[in-house]
CSV table of C-alpha atoms in Angstrom, one decimal:
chain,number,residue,atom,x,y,z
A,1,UNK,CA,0.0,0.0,0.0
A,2,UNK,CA,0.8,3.6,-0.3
A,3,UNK,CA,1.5,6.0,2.3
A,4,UNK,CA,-1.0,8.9,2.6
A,5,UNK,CA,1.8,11.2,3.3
A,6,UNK,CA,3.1,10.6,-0.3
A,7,UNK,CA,0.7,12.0,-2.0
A,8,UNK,CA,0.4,15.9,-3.1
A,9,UNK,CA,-2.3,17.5,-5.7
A,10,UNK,CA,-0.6,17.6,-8.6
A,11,UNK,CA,-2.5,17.3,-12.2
A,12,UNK,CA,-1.7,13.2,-12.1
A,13,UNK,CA,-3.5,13.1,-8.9
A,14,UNK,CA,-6.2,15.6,-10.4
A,15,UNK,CA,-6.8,12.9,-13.7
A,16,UNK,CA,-7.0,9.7,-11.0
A,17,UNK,CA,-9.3,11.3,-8.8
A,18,UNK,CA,-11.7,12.1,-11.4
A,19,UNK,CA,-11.8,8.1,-12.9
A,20,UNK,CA,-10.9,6.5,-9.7
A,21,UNK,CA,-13.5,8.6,-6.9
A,22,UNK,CA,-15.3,10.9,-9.2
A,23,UNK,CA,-16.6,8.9,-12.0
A,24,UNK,CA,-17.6,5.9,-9.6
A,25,UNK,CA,-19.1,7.9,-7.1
A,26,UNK,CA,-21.6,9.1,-9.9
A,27,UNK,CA,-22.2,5.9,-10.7
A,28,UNK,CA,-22.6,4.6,-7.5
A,29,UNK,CA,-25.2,7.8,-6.4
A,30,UNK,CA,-26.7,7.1,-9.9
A,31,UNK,CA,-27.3,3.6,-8.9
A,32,UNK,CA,-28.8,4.2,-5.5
A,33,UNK,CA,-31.0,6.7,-6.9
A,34,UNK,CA,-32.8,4.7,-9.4
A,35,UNK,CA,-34.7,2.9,-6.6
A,36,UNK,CA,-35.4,6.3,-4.5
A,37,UNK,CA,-39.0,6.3,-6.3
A,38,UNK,CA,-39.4,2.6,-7.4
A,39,UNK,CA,-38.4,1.6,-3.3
A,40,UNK,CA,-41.6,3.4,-1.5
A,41,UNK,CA,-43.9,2.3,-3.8
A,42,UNK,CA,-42.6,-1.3,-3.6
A,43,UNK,CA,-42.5,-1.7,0.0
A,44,UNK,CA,-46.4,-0.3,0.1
A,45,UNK,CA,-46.7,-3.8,-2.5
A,46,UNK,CA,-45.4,-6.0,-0.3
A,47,UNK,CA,-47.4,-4.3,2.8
A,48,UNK,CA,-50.1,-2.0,3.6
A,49,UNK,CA,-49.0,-1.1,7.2
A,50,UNK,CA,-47.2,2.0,7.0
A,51,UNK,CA,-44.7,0.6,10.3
A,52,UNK,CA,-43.6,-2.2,8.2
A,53,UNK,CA,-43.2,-0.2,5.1
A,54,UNK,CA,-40.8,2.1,7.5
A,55,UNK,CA,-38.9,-1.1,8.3
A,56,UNK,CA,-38.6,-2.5,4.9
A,57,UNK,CA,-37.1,1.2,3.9
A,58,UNK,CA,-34.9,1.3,6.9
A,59,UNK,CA,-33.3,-1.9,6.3
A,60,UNK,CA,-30.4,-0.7,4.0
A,61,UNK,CA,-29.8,2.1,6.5
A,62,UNK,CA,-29.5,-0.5,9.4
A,63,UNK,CA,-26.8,-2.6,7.6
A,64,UNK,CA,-25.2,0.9,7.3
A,65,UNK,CA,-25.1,1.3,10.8
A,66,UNK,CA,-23.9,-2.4,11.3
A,67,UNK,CA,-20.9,-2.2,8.3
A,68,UNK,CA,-19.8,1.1,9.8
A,69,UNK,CA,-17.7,0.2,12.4
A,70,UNK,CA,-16.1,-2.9,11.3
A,71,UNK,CA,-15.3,-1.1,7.6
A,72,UNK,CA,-12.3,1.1,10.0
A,73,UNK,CA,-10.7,-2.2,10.8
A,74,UNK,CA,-11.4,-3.4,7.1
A,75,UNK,CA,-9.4,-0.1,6.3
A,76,UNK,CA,-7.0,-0.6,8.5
A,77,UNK,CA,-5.9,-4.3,7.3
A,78,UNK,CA,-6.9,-3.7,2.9
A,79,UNK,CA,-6.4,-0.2,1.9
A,80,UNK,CA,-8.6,1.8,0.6
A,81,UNK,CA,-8.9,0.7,-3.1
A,82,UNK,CA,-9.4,-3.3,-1.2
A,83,UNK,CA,-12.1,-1.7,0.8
A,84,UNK,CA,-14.3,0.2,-1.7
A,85,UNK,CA,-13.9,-2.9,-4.0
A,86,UNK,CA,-15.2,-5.4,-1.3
A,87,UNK,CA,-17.7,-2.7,0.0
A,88,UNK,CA,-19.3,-2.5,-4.4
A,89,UNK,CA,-19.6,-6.9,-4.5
A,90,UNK,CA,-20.6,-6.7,-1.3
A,91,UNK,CA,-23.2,-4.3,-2.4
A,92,UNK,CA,-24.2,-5.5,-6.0
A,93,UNK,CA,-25.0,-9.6,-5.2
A,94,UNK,CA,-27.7,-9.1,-2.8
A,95,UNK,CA,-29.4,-6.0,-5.5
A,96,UNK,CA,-29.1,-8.4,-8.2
A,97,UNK,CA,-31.1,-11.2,-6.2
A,98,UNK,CA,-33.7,-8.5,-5.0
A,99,UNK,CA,-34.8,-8.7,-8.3
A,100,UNK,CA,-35.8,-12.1,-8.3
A,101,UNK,CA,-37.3,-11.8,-4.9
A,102,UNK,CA,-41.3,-11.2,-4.0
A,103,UNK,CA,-40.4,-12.3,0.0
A,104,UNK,CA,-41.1,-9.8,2.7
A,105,UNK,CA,-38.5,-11.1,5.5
A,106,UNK,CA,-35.8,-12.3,2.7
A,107,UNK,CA,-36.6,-8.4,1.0
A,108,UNK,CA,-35.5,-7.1,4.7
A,109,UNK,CA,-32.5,-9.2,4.8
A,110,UNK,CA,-31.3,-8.6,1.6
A,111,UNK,CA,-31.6,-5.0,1.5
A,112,UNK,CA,-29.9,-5.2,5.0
A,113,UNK,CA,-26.6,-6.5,3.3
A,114,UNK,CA,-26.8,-3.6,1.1
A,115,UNK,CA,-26.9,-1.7,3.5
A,116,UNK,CA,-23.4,-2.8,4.8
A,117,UNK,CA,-21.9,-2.8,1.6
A,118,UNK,CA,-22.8,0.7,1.3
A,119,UNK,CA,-21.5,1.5,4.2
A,120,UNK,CA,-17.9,-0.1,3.5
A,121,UNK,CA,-17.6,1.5,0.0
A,122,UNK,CA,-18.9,4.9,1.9
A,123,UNK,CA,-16.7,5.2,4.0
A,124,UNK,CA,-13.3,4.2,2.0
A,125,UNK,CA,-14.3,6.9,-0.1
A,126,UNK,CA,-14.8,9.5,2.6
A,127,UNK,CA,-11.4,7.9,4.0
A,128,UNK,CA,-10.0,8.5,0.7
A,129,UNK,CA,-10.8,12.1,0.3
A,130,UNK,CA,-10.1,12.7,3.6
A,131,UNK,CA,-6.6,11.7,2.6
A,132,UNK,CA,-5.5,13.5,-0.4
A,133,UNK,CA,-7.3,16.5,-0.2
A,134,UNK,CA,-6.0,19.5,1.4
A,135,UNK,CA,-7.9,21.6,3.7
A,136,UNK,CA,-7.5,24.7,2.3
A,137,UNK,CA,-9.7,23.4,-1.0
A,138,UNK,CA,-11.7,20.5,0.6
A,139,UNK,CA,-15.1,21.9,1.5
A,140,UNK,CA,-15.0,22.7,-3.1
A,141,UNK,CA,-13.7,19.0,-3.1
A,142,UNK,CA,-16.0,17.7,-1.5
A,143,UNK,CA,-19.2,19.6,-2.2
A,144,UNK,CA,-18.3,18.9,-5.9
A,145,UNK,CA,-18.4,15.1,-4.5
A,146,UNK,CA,-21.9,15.9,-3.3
A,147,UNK,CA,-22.5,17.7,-6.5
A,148,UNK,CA,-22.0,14.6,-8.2
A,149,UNK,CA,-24.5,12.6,-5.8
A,150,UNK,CA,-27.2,15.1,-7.1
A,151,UNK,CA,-26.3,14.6,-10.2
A,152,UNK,CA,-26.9,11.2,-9.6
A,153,UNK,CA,-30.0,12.1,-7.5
A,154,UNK,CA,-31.5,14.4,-10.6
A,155,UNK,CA,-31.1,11.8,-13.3
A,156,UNK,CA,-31.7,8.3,-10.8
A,157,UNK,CA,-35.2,9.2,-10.1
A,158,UNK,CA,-36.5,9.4,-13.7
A,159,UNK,CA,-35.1,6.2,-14.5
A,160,UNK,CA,-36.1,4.4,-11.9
A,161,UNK,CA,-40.1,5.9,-12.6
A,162,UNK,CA,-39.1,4.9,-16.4
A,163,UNK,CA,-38.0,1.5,-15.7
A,164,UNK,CA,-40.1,0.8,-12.9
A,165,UNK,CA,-43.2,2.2,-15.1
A,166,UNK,CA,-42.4,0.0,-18.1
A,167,UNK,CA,-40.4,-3.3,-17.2
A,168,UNK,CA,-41.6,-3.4,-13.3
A,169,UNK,CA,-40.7,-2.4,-10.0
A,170,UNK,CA,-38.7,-5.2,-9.8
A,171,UNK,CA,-36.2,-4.3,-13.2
A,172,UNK,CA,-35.4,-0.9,-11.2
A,173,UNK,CA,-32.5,-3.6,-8.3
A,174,UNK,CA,-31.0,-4.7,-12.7
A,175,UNK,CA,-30.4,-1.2,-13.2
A,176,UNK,CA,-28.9,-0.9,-10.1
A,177,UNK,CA,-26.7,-3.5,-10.9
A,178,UNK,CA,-25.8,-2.7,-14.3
A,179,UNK,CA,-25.0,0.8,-13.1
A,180,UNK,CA,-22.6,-0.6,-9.8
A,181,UNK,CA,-20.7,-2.8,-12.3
A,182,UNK,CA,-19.6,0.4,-13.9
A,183,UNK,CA,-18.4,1.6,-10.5
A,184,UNK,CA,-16.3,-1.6,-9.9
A,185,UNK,CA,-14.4,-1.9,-13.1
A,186,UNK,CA,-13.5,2.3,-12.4
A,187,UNK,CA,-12.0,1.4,-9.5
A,188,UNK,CA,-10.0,-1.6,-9.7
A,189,UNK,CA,-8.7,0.1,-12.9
A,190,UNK,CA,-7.6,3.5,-11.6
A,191,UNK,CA,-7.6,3.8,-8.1
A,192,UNK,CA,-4.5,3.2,-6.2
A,193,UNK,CA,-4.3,1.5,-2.9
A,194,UNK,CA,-3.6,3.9,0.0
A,195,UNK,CA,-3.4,3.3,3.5
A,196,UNK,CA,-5.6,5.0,5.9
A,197,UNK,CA,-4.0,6.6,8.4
A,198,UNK,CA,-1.3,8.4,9.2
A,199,UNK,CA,0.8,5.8,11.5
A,200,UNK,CA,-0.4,5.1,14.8
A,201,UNK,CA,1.7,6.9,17.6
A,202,UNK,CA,1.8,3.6,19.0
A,203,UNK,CA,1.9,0.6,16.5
A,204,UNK,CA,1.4,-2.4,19.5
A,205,UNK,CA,-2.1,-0.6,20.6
A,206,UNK,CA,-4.9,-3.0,19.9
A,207,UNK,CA,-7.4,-1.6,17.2
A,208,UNK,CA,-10.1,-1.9,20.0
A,209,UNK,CA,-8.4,0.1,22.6
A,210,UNK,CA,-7.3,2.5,20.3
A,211,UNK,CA,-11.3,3.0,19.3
A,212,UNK,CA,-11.7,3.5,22.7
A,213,UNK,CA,-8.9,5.9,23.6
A,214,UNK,CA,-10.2,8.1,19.9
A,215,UNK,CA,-14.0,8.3,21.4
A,216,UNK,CA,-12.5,9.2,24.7
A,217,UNK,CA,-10.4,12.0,23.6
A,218,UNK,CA,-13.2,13.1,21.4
A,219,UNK,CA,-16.2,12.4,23.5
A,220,UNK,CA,-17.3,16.3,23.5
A,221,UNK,CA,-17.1,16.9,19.5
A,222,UNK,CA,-19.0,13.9,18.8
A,223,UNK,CA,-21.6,14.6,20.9
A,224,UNK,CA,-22.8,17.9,19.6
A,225,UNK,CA,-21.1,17.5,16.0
A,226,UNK,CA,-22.7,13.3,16.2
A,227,UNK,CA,-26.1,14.9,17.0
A,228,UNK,CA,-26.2,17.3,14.5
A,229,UNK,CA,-25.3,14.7,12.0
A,230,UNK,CA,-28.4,12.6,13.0
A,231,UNK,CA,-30.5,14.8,12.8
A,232,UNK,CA,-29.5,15.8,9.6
A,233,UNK,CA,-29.8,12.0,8.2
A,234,UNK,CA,-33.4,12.0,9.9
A,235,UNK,CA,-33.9,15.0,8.1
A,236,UNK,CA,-32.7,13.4,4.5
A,237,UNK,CA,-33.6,10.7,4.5
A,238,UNK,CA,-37.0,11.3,5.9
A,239,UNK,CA,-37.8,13.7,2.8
A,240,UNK,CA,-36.9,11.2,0.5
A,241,UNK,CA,-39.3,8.5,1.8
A,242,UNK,CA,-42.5,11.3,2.4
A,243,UNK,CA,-42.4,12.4,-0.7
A,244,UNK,CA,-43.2,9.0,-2.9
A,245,UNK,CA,-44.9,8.2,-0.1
A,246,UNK,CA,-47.5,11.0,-0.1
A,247,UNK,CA,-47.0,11.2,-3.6
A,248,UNK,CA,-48.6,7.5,-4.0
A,249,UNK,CA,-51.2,7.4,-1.1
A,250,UNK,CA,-52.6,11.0,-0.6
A,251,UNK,CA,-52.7,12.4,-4.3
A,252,UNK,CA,-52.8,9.1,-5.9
A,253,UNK,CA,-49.5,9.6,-8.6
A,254,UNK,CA,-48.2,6.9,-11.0
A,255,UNK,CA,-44.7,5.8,-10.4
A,256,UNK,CA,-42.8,8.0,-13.5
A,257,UNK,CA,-44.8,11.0,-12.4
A,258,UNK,CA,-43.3,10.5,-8.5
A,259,UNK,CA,-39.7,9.9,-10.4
A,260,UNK,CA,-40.2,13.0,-12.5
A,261,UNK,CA,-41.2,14.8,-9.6
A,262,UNK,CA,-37.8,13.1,-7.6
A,263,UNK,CA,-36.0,14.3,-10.6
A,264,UNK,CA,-37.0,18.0,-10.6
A,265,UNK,CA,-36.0,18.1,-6.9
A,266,UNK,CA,-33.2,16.7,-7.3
A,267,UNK,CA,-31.9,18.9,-9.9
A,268,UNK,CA,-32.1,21.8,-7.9
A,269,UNK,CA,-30.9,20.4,-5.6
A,270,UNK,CA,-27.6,19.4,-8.0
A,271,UNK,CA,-27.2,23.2,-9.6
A,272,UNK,CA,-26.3,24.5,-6.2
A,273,UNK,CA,-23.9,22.1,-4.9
A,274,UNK,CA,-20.8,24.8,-5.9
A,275,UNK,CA,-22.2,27.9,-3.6
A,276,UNK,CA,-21.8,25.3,-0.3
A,277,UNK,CA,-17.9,24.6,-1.5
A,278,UNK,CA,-17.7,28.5,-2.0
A,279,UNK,CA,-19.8,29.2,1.2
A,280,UNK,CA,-17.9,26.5,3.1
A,281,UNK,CA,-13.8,27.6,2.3
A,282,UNK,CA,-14.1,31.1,2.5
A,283,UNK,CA,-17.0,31.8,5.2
A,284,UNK,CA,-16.8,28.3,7.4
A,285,UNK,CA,-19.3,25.8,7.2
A,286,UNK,CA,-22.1,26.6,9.2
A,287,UNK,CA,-22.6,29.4,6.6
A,288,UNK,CA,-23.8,26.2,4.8
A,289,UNK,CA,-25.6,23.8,7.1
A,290,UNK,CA,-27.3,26.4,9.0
A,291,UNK,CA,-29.5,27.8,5.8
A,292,UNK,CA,-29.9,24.9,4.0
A,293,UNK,CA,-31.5,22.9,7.5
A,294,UNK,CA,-34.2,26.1,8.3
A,295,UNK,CA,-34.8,25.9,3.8
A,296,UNK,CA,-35.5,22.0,4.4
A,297,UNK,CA,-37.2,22.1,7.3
A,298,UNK,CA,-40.1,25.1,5.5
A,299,UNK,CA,-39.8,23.1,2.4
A,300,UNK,CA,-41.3,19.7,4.3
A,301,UNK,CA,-43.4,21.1,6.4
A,302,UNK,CA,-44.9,22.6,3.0
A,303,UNK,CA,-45.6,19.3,1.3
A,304,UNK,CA,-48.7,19.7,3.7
A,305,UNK,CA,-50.1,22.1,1.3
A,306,UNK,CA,-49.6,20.3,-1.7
A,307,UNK,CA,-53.4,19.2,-3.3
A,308,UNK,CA,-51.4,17.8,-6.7
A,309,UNK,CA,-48.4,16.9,-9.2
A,310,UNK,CA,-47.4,20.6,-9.7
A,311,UNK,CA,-47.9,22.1,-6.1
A,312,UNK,CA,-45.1,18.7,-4.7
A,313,UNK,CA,-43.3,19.6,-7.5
A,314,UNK,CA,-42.7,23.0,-6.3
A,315,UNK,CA,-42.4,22.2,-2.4
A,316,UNK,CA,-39.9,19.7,-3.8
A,317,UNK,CA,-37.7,21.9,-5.9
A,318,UNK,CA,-37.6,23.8,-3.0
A,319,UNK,CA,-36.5,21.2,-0.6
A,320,UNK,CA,-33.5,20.5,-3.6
A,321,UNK,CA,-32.5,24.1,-3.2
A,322,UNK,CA,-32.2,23.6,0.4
A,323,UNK,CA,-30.5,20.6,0.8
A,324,UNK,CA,-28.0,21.7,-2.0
A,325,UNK,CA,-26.7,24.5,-0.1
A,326,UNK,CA,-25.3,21.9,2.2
A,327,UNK,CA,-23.9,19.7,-0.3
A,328,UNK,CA,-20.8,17.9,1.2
A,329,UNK,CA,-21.2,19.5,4.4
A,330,UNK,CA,-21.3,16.5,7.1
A,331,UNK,CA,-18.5,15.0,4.9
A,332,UNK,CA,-16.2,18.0,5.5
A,333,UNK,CA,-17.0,18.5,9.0
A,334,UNK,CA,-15.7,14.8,9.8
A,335,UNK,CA,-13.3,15.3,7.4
A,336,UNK,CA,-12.2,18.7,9.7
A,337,UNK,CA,-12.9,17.1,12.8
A,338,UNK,CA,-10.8,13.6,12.3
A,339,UNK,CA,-7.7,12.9,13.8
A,340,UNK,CA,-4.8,11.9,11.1
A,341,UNK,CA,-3.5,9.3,13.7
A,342,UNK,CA,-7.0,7.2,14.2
A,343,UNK,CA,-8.9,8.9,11.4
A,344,UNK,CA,-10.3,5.9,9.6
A,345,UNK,CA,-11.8,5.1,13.2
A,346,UNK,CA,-13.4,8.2,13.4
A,347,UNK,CA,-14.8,9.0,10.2
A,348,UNK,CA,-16.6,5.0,11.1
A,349,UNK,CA,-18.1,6.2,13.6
A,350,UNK,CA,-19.0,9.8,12.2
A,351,UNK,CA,-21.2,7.4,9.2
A,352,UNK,CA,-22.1,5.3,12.0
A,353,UNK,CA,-24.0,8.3,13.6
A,354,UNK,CA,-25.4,9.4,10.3
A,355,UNK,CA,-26.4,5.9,9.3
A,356,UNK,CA,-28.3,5.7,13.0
A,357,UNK,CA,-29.9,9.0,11.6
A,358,UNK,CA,-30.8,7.3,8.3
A,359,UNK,CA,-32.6,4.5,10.1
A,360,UNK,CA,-34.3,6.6,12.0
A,361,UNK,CA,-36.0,8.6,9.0
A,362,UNK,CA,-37.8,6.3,7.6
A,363,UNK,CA,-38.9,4.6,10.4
A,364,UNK,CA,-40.0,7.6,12.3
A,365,UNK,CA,-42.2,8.4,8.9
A,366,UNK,CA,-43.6,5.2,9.0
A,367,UNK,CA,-44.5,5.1,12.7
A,368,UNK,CA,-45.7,8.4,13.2
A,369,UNK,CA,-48.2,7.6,10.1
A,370,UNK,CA,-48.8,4.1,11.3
A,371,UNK,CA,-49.9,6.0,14.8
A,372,UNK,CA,-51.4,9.0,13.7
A,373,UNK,CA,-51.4,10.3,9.9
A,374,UNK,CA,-49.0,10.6,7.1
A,375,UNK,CA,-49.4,14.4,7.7
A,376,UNK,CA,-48.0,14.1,11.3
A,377,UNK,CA,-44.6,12.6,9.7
A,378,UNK,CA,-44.1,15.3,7.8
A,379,UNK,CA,-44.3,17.3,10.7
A,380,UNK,CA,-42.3,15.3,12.5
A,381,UNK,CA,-39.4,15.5,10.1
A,382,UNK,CA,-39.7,19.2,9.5
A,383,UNK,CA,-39.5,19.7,12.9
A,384,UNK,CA,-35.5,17.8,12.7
A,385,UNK,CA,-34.6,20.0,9.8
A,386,UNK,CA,-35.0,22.7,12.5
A,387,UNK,CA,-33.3,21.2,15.2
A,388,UNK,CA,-30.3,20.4,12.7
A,389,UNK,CA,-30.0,24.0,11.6
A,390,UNK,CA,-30.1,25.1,15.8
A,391,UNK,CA,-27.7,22.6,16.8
A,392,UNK,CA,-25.2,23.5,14.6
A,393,UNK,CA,-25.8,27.7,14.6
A,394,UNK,CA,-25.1,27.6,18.6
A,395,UNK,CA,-24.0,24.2,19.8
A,396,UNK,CA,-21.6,23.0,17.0
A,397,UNK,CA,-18.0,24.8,17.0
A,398,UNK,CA,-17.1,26.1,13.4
A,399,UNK,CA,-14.7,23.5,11.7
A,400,UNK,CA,-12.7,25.8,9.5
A,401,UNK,CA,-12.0,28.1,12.6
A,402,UNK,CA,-10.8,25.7,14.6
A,403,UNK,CA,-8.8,24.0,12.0
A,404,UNK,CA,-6.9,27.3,11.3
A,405,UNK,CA,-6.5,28.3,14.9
A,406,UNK,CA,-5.5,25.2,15.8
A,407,UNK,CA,-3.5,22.7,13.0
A,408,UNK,CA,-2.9,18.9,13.0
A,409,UNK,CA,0.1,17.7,14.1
């Protein structure tokens, strides 16, 4: 493996991160995306209890949670190209069988292995940009990676309501798969394998203790930074399940006009991805967060109003423009806030907090509706798109700041 400390941004660097972390990160976002309409809708199939449709939808962020902790030690052992190429198979043979699968339980389980692969292949590649890109530049870096996952986002949607419309719900997990064998060959073809961390100040220190000792040091950022990053998964990923959601069972869509009306909100989303890099690297990042959390949280609590196609349309563009104002923004805080000596530990646990957050979207939309009324979800996760935006304006300290004031050594 190669040392991280070898490697500087110089145009070769420049070229390899655009086939090796761009181009399969689009791909990757691209694939997810395809089943962000098609999912709901086949979950409400398989079930008409609005609970168990939470759980089906939470699965993938539950293996999340579970692969995010053991993928630092994966990282530790592989390198980072090993890792993101165990994390895609890993991924892509339990998608492939979901199409041949009708099961509820097996449904669960299977999306619950995707859920760790994702996890594994998100968290090399947060690793790996943690890694080579300097701070001075990384909040552009990396909101032009979350650029790319709303470009992936914008263009997912509609083919997954195209598919999905016209070969079955079930043809959306081939496209998936097509799309994530794409992803693979880019990587083992151009990335190169770098080691995680800078070396441990202790070598003999058992991976376990030296967990232990990093949350220990740490215990006060990743409280109030770890909340904030919940609730800003609840936030997300809640959205993204209320919206087909509401879209199929209050105004009574078809599946391509809930992924057209994905698409369009997504695609605002996408065109503003570069003023959170800008807003991010010369202002700090809550500049970003901050806005983009109270924008979400109107934008949601707006899908109330909508009575058809057009008026969710709007409520969802707006809800894009939000969210793309913090575009890369949890991945450059934990970026900021990792230590070089244990930092494939922390960012683990910084996705382990967000995936916790992940879970709990959809399952707080499907329980809240399952108790009360879809209506009362989208109050619910509205009402975390405003605590997000608090906790960081007061609670959170400003990366960028503290970064300058006070350097890695």
């Amino acid at each position: 493996m190669i040392v991280a400390q070898d490697f500087r941004m110089t145009p070769e660097l420049r070229k390899r991160l655009l086939f090796a972390f761009y181009l399969p990160s689009a791909l990757f976002s691209l694939a997810w995306a395809v089943l962000i309409p098609v999912l709901p809708v086949y979950a409400s199939e398989l079930t008409n209890e609005y609970f168990i449709v939470g759980i089906i939808l939470s699965a993938t962020a539950i293996g999340r949670v579970v692969g995010s902790i053991p993928s630092s030690f994966l990282l530790n052992r592989a390198g980072i190209k090993n890792t993101l190429i165990t994390g895609t198979v890993v991924t892509l043979i339990p998608v492939l069988a979901l199409f041949f699968v009708r099961n509820l339980p097996l449904t669960v389980a299977l999306l619950f292995v995707v859920g760790i692969g994702l996890s594994i292949f998100g968290i090399a590649r947060h690793t790996y940009v943690s890694v080579v890109i300097p701070l001075e530049i990384r909040g552009r870096a990396i909101s032009l990676l979350g650029g790319v996952f709303r470009t992936g986002l914008f263009i997912g949607p509609i083919i997954g309501g195209w598919v999905g419309g016209t070969f079955g719900l079930p043809s959306a997990f081939l496209a998936f798969f097509a799309i994530g064998i794409l992803a693979l060959l880019s990587v083992m073809r151009f990335m190169r394998n770098l080691e995680a961390n800078v070396h441990e100040k202790s070598d003999d220190i058992p991976e376990t203790v030296s967990f232990v000792k990093m949350v220990n040091e740490n215990r006060g950022i990743i409280t109030a930074a770890g909340l904030g990053q919940w609730l800003v998964s609840v936030t997300r990923e809640g959205w993204r399940v209320l919206i087909p959601l509401y879209a199929a069972n209050v105004l009574g869509l078809e599946i391509e006009t809930i992924g057209l009306v994905m698409g369009i909100g997504a695609a605002f989303d996408m065109i503003f991805f570069p003023v959170s890099g800008f807003l991010m690297d010369k202002f700090g990042r809550k500049w970003a967060i901050v806005p983009s959390f109270v924008l979400q949280g109107i934008g949601i609590a707006l899908i109330l109003l909508a009575g058809n196609a057009f008026a969710l349309t709007v409520f969802a563009a707006f809800i894009g423009f939000g969210n793309g104002l913090s575009s890369g923004t949890m991945m450059t805080t934990g970026a900021d806030l990792a230590p070089v000596d244990n930092r494939s530990q922390f960012l683990s646990l910084w996705h382990f907090i967000g995936d916790m957050g992940a879970v709990s979207g959809p399952m707080v939309v499907g329980a809240v509706a399952q108790a009360f009324v879809i209506q009362m979800s989208i109050t619910s996760i509205a009402g975390a798109g405003f605590a997000a935006a608090l906790l960081f304006a007061f609670f959170v300290p400003e990366t960028l700041k503290r970064r300058k004031t006070k350097p890695a050594t």
